Coordinates of C-alpha atoms and ligand atoms in Angstrom, one line a residue:
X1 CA -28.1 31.7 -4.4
X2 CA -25.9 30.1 -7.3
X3 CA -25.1 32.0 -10.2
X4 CA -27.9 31.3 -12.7
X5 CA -26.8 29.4 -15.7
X6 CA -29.0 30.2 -18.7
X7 CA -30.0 28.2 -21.9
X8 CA -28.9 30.9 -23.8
X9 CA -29.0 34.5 -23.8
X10 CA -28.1 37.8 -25.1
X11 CA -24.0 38.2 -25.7
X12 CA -23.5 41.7 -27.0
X13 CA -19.6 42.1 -28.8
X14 CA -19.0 45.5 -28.0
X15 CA -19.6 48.1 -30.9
X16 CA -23.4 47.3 -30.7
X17 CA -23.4 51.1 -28.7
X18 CA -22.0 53.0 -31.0
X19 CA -24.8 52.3 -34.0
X20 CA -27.2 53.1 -31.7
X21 CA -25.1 55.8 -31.0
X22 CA -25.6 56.8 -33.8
X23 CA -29.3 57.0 -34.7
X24 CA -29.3 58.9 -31.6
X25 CA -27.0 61.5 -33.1
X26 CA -28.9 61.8 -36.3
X27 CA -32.3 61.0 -34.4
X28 CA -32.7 58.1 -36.8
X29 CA -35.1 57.3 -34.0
X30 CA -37.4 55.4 -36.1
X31 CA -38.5 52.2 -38.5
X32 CA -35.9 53.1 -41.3
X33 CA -32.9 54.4 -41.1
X34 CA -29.1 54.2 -42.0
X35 CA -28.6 51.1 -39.7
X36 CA -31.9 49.3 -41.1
X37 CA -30.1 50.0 -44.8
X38 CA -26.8 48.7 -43.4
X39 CA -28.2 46.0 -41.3
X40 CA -29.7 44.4 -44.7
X41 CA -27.0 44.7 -46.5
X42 CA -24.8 42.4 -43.8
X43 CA -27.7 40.1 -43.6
X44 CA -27.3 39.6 -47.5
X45 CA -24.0 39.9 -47.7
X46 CA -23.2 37.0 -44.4
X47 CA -26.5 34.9 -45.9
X48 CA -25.5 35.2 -49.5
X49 CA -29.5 36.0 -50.5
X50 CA -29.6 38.7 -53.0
X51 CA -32.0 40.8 -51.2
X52 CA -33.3 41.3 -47.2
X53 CA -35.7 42.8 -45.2
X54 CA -35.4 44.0 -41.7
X55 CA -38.9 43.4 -40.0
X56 CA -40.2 43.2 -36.0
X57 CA -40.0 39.1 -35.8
X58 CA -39.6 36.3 -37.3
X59 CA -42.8 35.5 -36.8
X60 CA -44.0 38.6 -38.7
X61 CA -41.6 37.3 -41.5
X62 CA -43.7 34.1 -41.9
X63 CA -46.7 36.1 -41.6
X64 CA -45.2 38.4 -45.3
X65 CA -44.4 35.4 -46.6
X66 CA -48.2 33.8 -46.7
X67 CA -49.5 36.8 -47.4
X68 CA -47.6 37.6 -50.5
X69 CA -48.3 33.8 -51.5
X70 CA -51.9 34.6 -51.4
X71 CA -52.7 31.8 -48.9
X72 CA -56.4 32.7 -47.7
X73 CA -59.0 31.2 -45.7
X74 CA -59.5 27.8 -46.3
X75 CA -56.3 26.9 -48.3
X76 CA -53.8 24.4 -46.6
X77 CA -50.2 25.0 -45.6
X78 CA -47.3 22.0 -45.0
X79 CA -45.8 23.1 -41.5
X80 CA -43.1 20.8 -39.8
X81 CA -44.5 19.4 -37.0
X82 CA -41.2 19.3 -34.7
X83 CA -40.8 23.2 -34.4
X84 CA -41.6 26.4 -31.5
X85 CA -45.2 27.2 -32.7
X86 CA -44.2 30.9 -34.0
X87 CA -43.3 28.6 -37.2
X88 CA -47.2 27.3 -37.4
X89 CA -49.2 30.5 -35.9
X90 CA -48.8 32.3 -39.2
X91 CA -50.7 30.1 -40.7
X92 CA -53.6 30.6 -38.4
X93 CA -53.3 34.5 -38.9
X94 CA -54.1 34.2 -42.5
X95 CA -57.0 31.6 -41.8
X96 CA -55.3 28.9 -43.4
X97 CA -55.1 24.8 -42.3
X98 CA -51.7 23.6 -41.0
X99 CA -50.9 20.1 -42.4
X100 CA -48.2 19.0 -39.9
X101 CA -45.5 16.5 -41.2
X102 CA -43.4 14.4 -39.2
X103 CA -39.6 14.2 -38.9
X104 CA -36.7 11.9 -39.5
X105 CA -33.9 10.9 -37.1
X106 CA -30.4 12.3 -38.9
X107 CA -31.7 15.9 -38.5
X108 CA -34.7 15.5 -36.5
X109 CA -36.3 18.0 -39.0
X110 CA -39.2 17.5 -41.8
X111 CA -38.8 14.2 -43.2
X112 CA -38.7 14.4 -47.1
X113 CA -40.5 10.7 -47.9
X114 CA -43.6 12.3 -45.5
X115 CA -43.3 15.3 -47.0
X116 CA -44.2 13.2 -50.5
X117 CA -46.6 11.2 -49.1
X118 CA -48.8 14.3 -47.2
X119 CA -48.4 16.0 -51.0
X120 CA -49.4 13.5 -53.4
X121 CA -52.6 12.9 -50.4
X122 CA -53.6 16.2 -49.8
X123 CA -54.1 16.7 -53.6
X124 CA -56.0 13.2 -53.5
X125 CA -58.0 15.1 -51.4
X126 CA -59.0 17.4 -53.8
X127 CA -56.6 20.6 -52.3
X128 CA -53.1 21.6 -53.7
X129 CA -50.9 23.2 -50.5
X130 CA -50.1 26.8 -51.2
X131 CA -46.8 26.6 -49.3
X132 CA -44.1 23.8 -47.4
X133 CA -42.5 25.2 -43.8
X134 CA -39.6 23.5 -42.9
X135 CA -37.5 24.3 -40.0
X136 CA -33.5 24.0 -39.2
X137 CA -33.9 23.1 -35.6
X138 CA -31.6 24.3 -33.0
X139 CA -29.3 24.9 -36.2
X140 CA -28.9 21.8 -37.5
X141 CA -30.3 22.3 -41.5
X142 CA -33.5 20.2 -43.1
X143 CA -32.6 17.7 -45.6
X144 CA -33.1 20.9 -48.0
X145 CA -32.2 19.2 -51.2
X146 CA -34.4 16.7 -51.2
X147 CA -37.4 19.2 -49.7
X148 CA -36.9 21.3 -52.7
X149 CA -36.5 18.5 -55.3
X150 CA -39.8 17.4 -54.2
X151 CA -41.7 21.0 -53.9
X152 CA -40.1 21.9 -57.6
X153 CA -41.8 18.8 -58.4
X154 CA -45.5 19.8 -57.4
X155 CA -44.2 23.7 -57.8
X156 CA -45.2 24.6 -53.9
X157 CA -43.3 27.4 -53.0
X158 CA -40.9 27.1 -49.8
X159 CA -40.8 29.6 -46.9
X160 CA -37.3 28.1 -45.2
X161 CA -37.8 29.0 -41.0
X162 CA -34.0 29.5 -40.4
X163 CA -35.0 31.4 -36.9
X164 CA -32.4 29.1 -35.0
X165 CA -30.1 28.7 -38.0
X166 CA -28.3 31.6 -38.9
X167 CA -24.9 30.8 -39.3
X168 CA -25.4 27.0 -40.5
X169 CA -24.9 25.4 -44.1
X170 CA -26.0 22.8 -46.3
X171 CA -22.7 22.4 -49.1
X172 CA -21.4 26.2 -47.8
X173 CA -24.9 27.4 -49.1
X174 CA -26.3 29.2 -45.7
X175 CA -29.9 28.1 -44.3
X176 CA -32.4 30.2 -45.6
X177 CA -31.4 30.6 -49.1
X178 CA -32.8 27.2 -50.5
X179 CA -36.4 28.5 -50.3
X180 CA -38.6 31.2 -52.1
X181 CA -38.0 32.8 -48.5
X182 CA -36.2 32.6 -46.0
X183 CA -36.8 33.7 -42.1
X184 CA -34.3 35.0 -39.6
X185 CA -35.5 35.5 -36.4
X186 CA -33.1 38.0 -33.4
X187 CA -35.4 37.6 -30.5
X188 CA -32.8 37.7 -27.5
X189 CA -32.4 33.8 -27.2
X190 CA -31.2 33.5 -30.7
X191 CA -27.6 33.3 -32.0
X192 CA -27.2 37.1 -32.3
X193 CA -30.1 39.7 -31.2
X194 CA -31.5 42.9 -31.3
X195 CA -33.5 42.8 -29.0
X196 CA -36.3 41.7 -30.6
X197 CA -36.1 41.1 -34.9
X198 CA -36.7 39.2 -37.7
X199 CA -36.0 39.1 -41.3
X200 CA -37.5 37.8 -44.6
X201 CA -34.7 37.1 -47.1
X202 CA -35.1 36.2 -51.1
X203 CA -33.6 36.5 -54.3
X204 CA -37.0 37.9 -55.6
X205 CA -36.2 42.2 -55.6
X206 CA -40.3 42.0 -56.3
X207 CA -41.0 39.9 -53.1
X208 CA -38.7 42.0 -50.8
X209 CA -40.2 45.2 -52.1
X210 CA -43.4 44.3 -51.8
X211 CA -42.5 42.6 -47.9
X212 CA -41.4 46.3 -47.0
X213 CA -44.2 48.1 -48.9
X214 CA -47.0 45.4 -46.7
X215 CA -44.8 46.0 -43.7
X216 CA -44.9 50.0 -42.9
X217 CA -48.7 50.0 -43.7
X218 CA -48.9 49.4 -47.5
X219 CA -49.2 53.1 -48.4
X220 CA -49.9 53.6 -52.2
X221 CA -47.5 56.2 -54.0
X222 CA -49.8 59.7 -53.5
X223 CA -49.4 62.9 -51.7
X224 CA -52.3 61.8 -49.5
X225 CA -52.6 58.2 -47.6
X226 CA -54.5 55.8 -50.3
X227 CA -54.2 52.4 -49.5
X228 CA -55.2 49.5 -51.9
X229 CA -53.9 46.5 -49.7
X230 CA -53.9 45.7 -46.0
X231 CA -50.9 46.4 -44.6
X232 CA -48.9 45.5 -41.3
X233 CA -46.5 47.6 -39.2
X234 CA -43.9 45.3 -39.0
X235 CA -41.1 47.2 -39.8
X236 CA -37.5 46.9 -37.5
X237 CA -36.2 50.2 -35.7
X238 CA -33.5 52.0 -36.5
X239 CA -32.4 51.2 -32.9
X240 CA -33.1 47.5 -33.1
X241 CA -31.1 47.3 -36.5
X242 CA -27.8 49.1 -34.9
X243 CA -27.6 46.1 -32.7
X244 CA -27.5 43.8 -35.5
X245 CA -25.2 45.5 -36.9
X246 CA -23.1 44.9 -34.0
X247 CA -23.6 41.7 -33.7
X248 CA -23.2 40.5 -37.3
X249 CA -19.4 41.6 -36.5
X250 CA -18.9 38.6 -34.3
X251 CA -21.7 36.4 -35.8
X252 CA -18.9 34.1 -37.0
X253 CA -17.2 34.1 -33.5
X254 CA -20.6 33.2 -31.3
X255 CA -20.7 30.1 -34.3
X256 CA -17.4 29.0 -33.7
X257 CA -18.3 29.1 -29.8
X258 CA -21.6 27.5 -30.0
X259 CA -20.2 25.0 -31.8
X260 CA -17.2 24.7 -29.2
X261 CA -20.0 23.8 -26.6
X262 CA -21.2 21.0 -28.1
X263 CA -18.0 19.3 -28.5
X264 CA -17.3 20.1 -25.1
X265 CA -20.3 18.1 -24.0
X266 CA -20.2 15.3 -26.3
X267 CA -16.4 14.4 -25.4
X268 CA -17.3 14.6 -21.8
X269 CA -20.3 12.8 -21.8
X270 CA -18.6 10.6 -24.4
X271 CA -18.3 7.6 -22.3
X272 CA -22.2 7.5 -21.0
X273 CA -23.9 5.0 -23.4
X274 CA -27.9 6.6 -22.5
X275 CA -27.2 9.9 -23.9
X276 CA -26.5 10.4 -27.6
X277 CA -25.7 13.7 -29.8
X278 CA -27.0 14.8 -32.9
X279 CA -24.5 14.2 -35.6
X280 CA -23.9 16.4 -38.5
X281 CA -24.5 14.6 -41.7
X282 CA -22.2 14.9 -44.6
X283 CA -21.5 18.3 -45.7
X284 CA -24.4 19.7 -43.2
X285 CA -22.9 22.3 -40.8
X286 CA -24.9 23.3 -37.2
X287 CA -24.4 26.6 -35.9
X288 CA -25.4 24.4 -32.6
X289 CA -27.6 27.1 -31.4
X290 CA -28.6 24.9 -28.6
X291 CA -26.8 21.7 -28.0
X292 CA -29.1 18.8 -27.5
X293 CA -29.1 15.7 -26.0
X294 CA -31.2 12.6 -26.2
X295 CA -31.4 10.1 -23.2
X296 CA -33.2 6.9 -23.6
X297 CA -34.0 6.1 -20.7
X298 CA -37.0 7.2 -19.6
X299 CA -38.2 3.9 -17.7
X300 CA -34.9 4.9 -15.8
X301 CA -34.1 7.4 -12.9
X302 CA -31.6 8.4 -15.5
X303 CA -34.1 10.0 -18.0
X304 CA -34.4 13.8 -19.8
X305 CA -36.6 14.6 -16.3
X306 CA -34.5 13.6 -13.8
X307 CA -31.2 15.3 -15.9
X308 CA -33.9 18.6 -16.6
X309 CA -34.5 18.5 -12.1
X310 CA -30.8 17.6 -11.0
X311 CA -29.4 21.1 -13.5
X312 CA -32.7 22.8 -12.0
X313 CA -31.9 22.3 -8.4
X314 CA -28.3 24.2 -9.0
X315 CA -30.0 26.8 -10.4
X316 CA -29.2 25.8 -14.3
X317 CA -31.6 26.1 -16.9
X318 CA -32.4 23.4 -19.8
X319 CA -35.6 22.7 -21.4
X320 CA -37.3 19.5 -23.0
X321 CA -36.9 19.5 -27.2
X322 CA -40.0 21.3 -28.6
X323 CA -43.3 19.6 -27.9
X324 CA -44.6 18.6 -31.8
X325 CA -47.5 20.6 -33.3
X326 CA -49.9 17.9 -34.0
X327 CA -49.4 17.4 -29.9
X328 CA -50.6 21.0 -28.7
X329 CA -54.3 22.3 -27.7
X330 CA -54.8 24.6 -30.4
X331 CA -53.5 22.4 -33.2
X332 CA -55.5 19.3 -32.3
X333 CA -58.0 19.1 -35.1
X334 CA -55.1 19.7 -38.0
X335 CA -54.4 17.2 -40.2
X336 CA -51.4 15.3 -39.4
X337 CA -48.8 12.8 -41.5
X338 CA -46.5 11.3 -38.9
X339 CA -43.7 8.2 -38.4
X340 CA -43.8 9.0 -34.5
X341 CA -40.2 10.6 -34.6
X342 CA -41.0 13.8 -33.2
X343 CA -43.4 12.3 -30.8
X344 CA -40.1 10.0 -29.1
X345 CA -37.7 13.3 -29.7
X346 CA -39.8 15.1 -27.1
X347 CA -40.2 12.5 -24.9
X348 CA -36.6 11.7 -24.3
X349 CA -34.7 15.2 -25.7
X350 CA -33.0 17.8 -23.5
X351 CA -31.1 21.1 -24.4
X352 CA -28.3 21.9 -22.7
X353 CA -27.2 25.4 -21.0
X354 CA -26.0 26.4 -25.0
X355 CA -25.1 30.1 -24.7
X356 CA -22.0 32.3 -25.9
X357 CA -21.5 33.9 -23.0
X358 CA -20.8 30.4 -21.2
X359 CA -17.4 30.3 -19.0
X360 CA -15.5 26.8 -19.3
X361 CA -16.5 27.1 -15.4
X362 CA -20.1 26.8 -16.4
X363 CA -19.9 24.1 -18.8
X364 CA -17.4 22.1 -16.5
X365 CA -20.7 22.6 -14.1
X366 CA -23.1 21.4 -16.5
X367 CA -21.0 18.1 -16.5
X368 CA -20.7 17.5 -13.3
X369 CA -24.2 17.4 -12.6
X370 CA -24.9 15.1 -15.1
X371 CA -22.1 12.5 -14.0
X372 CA -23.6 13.3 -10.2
X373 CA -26.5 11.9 -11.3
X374 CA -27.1 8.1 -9.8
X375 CA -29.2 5.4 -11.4
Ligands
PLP401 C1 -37.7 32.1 -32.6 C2 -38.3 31.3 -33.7 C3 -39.3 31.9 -34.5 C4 -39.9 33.3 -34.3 O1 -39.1 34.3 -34.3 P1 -39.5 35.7 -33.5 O2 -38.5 36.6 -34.0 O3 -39.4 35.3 -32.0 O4 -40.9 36.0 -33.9 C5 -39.8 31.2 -35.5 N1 -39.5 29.9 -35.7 C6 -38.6 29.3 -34.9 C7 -38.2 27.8 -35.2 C8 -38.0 30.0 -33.8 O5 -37.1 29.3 -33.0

């Protein structure tokens, strides 16, 4: 069997050992720690976001996030629709609506005029939105500008899902940092990892105190356990954080290769007119977490399927652009404002073997399938 060639995973740099190392020594063995304190601090430091928490997912991050909003049962929350559903199941935890909006075709992330219109309806509806999701896909960064311009309008806090984006910039200001919150995810997939990780990120001291205070169970200040609040155990470990410590020393390296990828398979597959890239607009910068592709051709034997089968059959993973929200199961009775964007991405988008760890070998592979491919 053929060396598997993966989508993306898990590139340590080498000093990743020595924190954990570390807690072992001191028996740090545990959900705080030196490396927890230290793994913040790079997180604020890289990010530029005055304060950080190190939590258990991303997910959990969102989940803070709504919480400390006060969204409850029955209130409404703006999700983007175009997203991995850990963005939107948050909002079900806290027994809240998702209102999904659709996307627009520079970023293919939340489209600011449908973002408007879903507002200015929803409260035609009677029911202000306690909170807007958008989501830097695969890296590449929302319109964030005009997203906050419009939720300082109607004052609806932000919670920015920068899972995928860690590394990428609107302007030099990082993803993440526009919003109320931010969300970094580390699962093993993402751009750097520890294992399994998130992070909520804010300027707000008060909002990152109180994320760490809900986070290892909400204990009151006493002697005894008193608890006033529900809390969650969502606190990263000492372990997990010496990772990221690790890795946020060549966080700017895996960028700089990520990004390498991409223009590796754009200049080769330069000269085939059904597959186009995802340009960066204007002062946006991609950490190209995963390098996409989209192939309009679908009526063809030349479409995302028939690319997604050939790369399968040598044993090289891709996977089809996320299938929209207002699309899935569970999510079919939400309210939905859409332009059909998303809808078309899915249907014709393919990401490509995107990883750190990729040899030019691999990527010359990746190529050659593709050209191999007759139609
Ligand atoms: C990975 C991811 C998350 C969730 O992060 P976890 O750490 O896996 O919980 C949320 N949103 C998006 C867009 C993601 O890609």
């Amino acid at each position: 069997m053929k060396n598997r060639i993966w989508l993306s995973s898990p590139h340590m740099g080498g000093t990743e050992q020595k924190y954990v190392n570390e807690a072992f020594e001191t028996n740090w063995i545990a959900p705080l720690g030196p490396n927890v304190d230290g793994f913040e601090g790079d997180l604020c430091h890289y990010t530029g976001s005055k304060y950080a928490a190190a939590l258990s997912s991303g997910t959990g991050a969102i989940h803070l996030a709504l919480v400390m909003l006060g969204v409850e049962p029955g209130d409404e929350v703006i999700c983007q629709s175009m997203t991995f559903a850990a963005s939107a199941n948050p909002i079900a935890y806290v027994g809240a609506t998702p209102i999904f909006v659709d996307s627009e075709r520079d970023t293919w992330n939340m489209c600011p005029d449908l973002l408007r219109e879903c507002i200015v309806d929803r409260l035609a509806k009677g029911k202000k939105p306690k909170a807007i999701i958008p989501v830097h896909l695969y890296g590449m960064p929302a319109k964030m500008i005009e997203i906050m311009e419009i939720a300082n309008e109607f004052e609806i806090p932000v919670i920015e899902d920068a899972a995928e984006a860690l590394g990428s910039n609107i302007e030099g200001k990082k993803m993440g940092t526009f919003g109320l919150f931010g969300i970094l995810s580390f699962n093993g997939n993402k751009i750097i990892t520890t294992s399994g990780g998130g992070a909520l990120i804010s300027d707000s001291e008060e909002y990152i105190n109180e994320a760490r205070f809900l986070a290892t169970q909400a204990r009151d200040k006493a002697h005894h356990y008193e608890h006033s609040k529900i809390g969650y155990n969502y606190r990263m470990s000492n372990i997990c954080a010496g990772i990221g410590r690790g890795q946020m020393e060549v966080l700017n390296d895996r960028v700089e290769k990520r990004r390498s990828n991409f223009e590796y398979y754009r200049k080769s597959l330069a000269g085939n007119e059904n597959i186009s890239f995802l340009e960066e607009p204007k002062e946006f910068y991609s950490n190209r977490w995963l390098s996409t592709i989209y192939v309009d051709r679908s009526d063809s034997n030349f479409s995302k399927k028939d690319i997604y089968t050939s790369l399968l059959l040598e044993n090289i993973e891709s996977r089809p652009l996320w299938k929209p929200m207002h699309l899935q199961p569970v999510f079919k009775d939400a309210p939905y404002y859409g332009n059909g964007v998303s809808e078309d991405l899915f249907k014709n988008g393919l990401c490509l073997p995107s990883g750190s760890n990729l040899e030019d070998t691999d990527l010359f592979k990746v190529i050659e399938v593709i050209k191999s491919i007759n139609y």
